[in-house]
mmCIF file of N, CA, C and O in Angstrom:
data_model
loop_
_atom_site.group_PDB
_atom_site.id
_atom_site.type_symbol
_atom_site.label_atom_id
_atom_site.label_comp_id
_atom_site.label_asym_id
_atom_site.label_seq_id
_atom_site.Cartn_x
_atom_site.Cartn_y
_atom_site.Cartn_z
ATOM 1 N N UNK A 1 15.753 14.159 35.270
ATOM 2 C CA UNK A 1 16.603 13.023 34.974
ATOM 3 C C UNK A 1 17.381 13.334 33.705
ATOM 4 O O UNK A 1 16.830 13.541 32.624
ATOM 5 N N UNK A 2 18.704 13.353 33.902
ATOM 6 C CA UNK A 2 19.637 13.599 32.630
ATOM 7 C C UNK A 2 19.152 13.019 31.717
ATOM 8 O O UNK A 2 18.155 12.399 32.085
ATOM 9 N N UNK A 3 19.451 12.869 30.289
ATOM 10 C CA UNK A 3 19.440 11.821 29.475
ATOM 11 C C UNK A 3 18.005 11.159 29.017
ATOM 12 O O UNK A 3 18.040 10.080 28.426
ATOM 13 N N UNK A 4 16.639 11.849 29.306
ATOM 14 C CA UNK A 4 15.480 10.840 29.536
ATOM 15 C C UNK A 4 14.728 11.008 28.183
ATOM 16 O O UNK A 4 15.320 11.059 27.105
ATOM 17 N N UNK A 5 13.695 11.070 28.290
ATOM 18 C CA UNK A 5 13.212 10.606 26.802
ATOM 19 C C UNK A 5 13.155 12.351 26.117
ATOM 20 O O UNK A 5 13.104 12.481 24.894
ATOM 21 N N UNK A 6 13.169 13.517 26.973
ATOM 22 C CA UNK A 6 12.661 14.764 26.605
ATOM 23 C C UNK A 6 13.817 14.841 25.718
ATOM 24 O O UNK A 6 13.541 14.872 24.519
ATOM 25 N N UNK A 7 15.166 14.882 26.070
ATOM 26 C CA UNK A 7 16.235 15.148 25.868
ATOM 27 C C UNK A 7 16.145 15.277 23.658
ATOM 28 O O UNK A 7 15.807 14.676 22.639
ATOM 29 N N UNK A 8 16.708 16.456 24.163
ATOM 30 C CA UNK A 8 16.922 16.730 22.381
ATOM 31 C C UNK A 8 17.795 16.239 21.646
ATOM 32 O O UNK A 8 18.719 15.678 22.235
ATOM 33 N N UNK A 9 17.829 16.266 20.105
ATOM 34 C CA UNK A 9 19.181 15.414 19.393
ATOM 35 C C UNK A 9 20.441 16.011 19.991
ATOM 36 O O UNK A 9 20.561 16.576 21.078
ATOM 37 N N UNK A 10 21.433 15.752 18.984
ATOM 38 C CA UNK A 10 22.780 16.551 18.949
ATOM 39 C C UNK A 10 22.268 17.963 18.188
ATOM 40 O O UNK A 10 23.206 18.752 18.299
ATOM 41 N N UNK A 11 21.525 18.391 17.700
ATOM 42 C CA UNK A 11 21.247 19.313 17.156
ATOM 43 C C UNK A 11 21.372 18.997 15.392
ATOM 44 O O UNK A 11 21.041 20.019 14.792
ATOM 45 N N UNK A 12 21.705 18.020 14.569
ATOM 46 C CA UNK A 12 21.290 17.566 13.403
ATOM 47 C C UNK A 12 20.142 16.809 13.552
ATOM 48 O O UNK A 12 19.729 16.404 14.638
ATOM 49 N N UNK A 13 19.402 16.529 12.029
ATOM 50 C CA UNK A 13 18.662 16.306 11.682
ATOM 51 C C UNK A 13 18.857 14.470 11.700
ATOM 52 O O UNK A 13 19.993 14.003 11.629
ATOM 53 N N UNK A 14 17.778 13.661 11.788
ATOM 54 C CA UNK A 14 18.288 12.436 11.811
ATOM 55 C C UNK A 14 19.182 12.024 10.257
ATOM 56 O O UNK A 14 20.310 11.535 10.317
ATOM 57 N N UNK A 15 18.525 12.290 8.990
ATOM 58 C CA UNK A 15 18.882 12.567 7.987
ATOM 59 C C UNK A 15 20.157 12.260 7.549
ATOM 60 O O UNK A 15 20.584 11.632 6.580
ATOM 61 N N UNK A 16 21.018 13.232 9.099
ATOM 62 C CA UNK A 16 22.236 13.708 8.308
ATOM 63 C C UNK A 16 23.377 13.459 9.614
ATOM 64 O O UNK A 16 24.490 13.982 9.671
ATOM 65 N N UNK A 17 22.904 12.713 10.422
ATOM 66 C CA UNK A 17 23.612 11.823 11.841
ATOM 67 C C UNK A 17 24.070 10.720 10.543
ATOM 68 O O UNK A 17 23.502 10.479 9.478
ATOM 69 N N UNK A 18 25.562 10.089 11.241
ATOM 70 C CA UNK A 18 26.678 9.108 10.523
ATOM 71 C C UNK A 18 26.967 8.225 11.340
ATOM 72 O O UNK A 18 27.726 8.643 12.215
ATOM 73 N N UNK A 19 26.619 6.921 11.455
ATOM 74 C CA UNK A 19 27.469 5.722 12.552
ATOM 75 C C UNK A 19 28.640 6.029 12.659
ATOM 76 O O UNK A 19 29.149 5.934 11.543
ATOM 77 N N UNK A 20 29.279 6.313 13.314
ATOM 78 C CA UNK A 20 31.277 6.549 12.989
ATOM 79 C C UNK A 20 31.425 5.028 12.667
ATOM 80 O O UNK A 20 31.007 3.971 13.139
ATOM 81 N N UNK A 21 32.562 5.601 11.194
ATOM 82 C CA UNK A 21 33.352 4.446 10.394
ATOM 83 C C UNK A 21 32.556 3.997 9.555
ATOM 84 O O UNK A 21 32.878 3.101 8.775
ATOM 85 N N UNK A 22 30.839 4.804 9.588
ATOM 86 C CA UNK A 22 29.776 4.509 7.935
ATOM 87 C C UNK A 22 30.330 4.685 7.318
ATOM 88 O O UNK A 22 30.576 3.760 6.544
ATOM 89 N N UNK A 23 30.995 5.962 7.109
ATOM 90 C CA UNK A 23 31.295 6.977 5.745
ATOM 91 C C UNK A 23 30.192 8.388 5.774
ATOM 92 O O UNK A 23 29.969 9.239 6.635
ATOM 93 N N UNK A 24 29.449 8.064 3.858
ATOM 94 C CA UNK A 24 29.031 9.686 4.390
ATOM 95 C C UNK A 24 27.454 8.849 4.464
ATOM 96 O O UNK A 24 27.179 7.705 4.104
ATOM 97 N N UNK A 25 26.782 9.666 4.936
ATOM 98 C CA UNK A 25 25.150 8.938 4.528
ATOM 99 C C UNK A 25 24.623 9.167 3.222
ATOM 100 O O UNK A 25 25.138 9.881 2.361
ATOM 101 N N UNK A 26 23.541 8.501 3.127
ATOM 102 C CA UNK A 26 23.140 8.417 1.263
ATOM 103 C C UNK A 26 21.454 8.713 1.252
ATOM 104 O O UNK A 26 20.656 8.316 2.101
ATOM 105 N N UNK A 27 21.213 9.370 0.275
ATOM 106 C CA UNK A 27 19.771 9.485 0.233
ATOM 107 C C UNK A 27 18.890 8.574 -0.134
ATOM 108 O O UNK A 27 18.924 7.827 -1.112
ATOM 109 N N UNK A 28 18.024 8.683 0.780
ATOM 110 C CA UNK A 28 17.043 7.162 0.732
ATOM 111 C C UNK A 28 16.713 7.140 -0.787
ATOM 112 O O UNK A 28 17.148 7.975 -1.579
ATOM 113 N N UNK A 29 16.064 6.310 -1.049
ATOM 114 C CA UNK A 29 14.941 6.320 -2.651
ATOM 115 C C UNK A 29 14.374 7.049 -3.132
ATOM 116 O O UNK A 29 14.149 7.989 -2.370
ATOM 117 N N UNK A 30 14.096 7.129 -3.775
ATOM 118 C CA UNK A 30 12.835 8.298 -4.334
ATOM 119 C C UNK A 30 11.496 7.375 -3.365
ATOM 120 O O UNK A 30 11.721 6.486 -2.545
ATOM 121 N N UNK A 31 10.127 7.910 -3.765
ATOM 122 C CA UNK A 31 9.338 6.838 -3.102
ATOM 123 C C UNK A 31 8.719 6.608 -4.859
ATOM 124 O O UNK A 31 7.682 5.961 -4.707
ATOM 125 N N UNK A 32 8.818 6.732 -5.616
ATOM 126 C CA UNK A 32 8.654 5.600 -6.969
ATOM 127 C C UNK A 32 9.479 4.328 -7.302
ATOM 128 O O UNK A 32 9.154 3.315 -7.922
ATOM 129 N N UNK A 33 10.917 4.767 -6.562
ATOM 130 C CA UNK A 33 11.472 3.671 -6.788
ATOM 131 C C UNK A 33 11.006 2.721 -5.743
ATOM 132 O O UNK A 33 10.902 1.521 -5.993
ATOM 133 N N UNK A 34 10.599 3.445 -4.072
ATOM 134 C CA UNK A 34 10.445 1.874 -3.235
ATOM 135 C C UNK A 34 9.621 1.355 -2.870
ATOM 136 O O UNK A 34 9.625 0.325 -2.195
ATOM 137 N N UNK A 35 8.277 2.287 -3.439
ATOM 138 C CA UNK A 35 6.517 1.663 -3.752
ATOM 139 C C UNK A 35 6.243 1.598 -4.688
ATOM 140 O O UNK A 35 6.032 2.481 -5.519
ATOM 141 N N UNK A 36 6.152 -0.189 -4.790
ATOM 142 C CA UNK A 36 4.992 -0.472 -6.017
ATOM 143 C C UNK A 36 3.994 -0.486 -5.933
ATOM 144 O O UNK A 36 3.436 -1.328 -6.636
ATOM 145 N N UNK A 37 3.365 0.140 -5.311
ATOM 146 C CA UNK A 37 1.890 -0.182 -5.311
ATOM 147 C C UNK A 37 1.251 1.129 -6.072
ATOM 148 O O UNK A 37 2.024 2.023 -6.415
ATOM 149 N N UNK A 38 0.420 1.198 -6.228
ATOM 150 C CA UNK A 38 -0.780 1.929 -7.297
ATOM 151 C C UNK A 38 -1.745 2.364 -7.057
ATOM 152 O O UNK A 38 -1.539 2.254 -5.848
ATOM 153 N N UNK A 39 -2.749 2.821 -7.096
ATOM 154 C CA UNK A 39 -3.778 3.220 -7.071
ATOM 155 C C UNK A 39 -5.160 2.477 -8.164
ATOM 156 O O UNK A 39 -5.174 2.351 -9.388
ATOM 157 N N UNK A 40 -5.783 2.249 -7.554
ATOM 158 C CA UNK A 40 -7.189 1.432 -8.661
ATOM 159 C C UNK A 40 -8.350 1.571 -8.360
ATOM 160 O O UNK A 40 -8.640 2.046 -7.262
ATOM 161 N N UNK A 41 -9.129 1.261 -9.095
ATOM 162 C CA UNK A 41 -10.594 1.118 -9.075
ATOM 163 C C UNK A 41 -10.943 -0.135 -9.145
ATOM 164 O O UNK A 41 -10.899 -0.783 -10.191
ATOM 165 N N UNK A 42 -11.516 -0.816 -7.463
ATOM 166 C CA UNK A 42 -11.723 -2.080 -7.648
ATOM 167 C C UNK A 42 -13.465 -2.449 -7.914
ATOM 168 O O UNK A 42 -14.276 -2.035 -7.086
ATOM 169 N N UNK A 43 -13.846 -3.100 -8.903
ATOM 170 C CA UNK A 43 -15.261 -3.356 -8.778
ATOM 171 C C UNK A 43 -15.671 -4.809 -8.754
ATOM 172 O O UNK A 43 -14.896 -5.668 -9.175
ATOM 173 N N UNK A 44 -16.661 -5.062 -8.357
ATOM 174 C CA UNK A 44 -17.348 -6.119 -7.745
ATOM 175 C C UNK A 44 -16.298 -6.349 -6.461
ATOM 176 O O UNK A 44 -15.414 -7.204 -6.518
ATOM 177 N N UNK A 45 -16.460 -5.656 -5.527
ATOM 178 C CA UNK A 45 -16.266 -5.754 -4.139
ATOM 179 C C UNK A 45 -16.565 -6.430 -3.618
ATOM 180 O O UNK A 45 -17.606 -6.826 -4.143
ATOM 181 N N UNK A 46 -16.239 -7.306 -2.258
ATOM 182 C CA UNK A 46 -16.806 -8.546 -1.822
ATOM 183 C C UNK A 46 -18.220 -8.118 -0.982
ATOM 184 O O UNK A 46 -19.032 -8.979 -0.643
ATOM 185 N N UNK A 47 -18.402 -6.700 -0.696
ATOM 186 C CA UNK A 47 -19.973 -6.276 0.120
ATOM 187 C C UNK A 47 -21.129 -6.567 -1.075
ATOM 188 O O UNK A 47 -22.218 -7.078 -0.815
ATOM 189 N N UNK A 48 -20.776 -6.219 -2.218
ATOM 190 C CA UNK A 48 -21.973 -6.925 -3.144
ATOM 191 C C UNK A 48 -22.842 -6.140 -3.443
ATOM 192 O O UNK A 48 -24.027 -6.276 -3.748
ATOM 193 N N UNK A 49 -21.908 -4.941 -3.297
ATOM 194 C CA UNK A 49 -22.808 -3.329 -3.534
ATOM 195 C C UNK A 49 -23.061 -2.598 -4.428
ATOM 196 O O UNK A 49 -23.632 -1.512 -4.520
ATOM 197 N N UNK A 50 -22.234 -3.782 -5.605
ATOM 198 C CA UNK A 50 -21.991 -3.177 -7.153
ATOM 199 C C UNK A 50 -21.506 -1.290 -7.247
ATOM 200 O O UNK A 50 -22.214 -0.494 -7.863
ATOM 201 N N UNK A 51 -20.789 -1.057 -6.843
ATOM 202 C CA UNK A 51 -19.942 -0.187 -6.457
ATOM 203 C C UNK A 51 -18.483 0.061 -6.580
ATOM 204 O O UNK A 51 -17.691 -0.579 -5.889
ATOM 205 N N UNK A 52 -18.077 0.998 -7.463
ATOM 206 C CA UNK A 52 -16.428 0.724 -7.362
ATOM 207 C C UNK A 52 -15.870 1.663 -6.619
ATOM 208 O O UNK A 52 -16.150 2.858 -6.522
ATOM 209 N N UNK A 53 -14.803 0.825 -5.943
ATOM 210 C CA UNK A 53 -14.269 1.291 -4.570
ATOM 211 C C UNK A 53 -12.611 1.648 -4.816
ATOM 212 O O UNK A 53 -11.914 0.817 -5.397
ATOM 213 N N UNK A 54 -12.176 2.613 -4.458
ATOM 214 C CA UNK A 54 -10.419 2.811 -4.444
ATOM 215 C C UNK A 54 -9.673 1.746 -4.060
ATOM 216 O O UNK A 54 -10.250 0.903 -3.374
ATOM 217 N N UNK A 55 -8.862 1.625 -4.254
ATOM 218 C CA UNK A 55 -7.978 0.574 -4.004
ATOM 219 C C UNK A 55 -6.031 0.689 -3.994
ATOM 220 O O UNK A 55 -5.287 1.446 -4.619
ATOM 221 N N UNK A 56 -5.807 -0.123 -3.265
ATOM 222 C CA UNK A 56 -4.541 -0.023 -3.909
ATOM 223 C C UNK A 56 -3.631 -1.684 -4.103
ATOM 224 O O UNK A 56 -3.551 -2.736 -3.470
ATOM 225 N N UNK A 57 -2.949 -0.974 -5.648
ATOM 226 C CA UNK A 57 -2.425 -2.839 -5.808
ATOM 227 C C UNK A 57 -1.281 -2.826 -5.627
ATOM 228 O O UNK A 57 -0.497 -1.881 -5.714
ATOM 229 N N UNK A 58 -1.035 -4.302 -5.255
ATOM 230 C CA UNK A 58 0.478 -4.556 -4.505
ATOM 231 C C UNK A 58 1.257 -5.091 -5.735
ATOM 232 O O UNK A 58 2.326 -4.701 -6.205
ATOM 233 N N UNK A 59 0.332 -6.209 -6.174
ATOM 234 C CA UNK A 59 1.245 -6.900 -7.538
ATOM 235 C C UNK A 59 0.633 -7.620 -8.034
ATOM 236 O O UNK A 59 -0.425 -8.026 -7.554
ATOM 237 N N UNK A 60 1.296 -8.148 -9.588
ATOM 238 C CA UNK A 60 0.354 -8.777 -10.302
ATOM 239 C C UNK A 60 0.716 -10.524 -10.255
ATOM 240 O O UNK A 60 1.724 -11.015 -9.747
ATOM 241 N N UNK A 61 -0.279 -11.187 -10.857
ATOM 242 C CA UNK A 61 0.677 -12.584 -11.122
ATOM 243 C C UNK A 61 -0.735 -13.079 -12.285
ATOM 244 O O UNK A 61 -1.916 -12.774 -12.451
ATOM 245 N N UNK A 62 0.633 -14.327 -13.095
ATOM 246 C CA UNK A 62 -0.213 -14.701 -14.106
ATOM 247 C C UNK A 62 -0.831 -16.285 -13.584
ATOM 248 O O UNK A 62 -0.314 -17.218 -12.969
ATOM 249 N N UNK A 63 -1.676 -16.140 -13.947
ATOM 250 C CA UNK A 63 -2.672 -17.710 -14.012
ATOM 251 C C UNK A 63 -2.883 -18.327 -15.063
ATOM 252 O O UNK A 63 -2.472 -18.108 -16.202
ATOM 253 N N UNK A 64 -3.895 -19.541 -14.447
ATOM 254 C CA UNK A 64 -4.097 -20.146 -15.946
ATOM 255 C C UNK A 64 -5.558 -19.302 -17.041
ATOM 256 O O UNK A 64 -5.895 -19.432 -18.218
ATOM 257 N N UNK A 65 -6.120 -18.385 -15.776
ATOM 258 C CA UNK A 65 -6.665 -17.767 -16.370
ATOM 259 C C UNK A 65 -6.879 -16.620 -16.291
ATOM 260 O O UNK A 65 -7.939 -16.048 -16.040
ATOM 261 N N UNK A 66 -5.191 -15.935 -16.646
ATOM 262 C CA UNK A 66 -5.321 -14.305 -17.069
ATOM 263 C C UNK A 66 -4.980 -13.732 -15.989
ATOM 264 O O UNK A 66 -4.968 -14.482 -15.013
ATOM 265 N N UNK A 67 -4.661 -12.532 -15.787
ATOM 266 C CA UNK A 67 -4.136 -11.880 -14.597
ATOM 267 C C UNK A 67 -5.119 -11.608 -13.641
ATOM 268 O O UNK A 67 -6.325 -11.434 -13.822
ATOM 269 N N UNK A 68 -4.351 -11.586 -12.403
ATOM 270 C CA UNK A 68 -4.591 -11.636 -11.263
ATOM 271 C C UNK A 68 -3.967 -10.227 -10.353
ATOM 272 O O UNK A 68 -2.779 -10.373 -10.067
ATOM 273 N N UNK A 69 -4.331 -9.446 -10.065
ATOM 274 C CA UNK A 69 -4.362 -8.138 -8.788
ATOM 275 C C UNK A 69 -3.998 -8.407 -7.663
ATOM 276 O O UNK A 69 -4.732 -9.241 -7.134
ATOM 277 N N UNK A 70 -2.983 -7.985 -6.905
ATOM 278 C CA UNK A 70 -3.353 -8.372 -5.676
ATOM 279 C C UNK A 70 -4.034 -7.008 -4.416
ATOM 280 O O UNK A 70 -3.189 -6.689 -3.580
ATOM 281 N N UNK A 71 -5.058 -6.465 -4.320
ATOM 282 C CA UNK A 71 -5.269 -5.436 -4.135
ATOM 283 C C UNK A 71 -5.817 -5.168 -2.582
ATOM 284 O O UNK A 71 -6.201 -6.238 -2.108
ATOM 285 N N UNK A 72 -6.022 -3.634 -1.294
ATOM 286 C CA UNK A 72 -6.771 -3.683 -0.787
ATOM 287 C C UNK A 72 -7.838 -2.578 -0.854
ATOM 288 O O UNK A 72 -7.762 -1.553 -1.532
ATOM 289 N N UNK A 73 -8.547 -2.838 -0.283
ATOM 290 C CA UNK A 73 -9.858 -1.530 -0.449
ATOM 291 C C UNK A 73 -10.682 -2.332 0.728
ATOM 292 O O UNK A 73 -10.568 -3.439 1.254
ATOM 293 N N UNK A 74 -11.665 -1.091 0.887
ATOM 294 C CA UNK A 74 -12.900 -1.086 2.039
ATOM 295 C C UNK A 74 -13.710 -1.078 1.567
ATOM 296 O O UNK A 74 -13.943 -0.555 0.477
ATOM 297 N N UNK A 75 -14.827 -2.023 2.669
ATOM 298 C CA UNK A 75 -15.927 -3.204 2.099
ATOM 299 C C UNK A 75 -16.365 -2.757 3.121
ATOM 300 O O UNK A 75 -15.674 -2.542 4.117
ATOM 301 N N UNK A 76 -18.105 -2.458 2.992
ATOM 302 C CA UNK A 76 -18.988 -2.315 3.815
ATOM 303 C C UNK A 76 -19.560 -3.603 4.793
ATOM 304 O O UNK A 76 -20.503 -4.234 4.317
ATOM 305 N N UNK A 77 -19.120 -3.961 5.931
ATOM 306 C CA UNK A 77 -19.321 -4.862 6.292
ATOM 307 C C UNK A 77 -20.926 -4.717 6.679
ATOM 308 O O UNK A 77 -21.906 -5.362 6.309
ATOM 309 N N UNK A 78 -20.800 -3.768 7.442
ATOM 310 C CA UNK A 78 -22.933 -3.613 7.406
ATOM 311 C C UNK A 78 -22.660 -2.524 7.957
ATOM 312 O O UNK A 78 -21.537 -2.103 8.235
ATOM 313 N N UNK A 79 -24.186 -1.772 8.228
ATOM 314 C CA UNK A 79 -24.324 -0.491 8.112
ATOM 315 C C UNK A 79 -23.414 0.111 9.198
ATOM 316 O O UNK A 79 -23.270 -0.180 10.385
ATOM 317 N N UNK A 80 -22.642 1.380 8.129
ATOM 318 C CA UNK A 80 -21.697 2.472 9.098
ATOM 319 C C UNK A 80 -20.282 1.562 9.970
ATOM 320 O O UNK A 80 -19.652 2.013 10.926
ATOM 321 N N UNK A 81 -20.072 0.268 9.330
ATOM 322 C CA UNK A 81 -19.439 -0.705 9.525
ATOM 323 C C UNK A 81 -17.922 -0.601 8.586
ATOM 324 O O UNK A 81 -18.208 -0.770 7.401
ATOM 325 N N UNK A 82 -16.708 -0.420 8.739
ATOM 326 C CA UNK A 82 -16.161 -1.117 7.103
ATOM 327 C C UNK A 82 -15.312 -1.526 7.899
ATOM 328 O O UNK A 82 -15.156 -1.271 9.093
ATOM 329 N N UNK A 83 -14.447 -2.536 6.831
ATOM 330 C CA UNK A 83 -13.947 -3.599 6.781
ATOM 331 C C UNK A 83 -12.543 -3.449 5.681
ATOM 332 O O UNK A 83 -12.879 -3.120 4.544
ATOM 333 N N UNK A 84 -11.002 -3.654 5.893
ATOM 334 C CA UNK A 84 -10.164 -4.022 4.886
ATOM 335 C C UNK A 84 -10.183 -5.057 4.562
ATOM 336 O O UNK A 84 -10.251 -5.944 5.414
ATOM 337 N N UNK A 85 -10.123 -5.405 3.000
ATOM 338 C CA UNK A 85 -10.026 -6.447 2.515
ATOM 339 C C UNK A 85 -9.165 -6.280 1.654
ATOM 340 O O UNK A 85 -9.266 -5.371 0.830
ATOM 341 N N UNK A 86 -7.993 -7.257 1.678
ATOM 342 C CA UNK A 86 -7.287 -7.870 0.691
ATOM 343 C C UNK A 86 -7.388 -9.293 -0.149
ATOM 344 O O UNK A 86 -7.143 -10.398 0.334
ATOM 345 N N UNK A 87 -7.791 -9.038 -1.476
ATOM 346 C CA UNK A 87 -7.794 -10.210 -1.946
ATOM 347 C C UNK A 87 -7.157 -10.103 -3.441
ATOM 348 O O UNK A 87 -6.896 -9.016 -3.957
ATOM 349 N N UNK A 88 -6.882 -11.666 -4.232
ATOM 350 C CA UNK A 88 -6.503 -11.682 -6.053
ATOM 351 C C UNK A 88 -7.683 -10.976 -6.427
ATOM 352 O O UNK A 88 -8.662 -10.908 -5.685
ATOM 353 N N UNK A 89 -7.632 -10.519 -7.407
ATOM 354 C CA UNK A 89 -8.914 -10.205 -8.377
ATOM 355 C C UNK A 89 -8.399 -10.486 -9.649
ATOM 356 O O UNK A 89 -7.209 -10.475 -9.961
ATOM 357 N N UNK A 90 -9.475 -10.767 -10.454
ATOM 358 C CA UNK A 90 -9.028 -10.871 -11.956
ATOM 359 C C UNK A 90 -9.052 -8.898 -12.627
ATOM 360 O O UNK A 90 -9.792 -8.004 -12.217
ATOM 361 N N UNK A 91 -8.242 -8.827 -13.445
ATOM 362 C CA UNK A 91 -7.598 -7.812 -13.975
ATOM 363 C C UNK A 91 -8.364 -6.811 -14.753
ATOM 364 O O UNK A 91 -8.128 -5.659 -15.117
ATOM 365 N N UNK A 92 -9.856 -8.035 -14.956
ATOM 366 C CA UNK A 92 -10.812 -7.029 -15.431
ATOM 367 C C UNK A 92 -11.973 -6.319 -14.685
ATOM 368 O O UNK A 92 -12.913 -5.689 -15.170
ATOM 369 N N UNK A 93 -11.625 -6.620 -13.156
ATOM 370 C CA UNK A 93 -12.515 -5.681 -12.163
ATOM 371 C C UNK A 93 -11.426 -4.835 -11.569
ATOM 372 O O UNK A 93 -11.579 -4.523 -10.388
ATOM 373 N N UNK A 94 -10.061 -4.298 -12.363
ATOM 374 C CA UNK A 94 -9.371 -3.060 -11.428
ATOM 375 C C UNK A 94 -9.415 -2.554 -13.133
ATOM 376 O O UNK A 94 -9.493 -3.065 -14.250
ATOM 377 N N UNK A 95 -9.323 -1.391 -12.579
ATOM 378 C CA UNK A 95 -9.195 -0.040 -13.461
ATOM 379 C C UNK A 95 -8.514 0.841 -12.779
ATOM 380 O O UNK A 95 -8.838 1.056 -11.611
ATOM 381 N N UNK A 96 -7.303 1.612 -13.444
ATOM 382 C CA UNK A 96 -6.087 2.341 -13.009
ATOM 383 C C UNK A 96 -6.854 3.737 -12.547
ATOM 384 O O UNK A 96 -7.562 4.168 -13.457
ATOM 385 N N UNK A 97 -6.870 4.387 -11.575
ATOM 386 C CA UNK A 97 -7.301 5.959 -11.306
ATOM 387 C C UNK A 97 -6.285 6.749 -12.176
ATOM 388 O O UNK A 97 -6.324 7.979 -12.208
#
């Protein structure tokens, strides 16, 4: 079948293909500029394993009491079990890797 899913590009890279009447194409972001997120050490995890677990944070926000994380990491739901969890945390159970 002409045309079907096998079918190869034009022979460029997607990269560097132009809508006619774009102009020229532009290079995406760096990826510092278009992820904020981070890397952390989240402790007191919601499994209750007293354990600090990797994490990664999305963003911060202020409260009435003190900053707030918004982070996810994996939680042992039970044995050989895990679980993502996203939740706030207060600012003094993440620590930066």
């Amino acid at each position: 079948m002409a045309g079907g899913m096998n079918k190869r590009g034009s022979g460029f890279p997607l990269s560097d293909r132009v809508r006619a009447g774009s102009g020229q194409s532009h290079p995406p972001a760096s990826v510092d500029d278009a992820c904020p997120t981070r890397h952390c050490w989240v402790a007191g995890a919601v499994d209750g394993l007293d354990v600090k677990r990797p994490g990664l944070l999305f963003e911060w926000r202020r409260t009435p009491y003190g900053w707030e994380g918004r982070v996810m990491y994996a939680a042992l739901l039970r044995p050989g079990v895990w679980l993502g969890v996203e939740e706030w945390l207060p600012a003094s159970q993440l620590t930066p890797i």
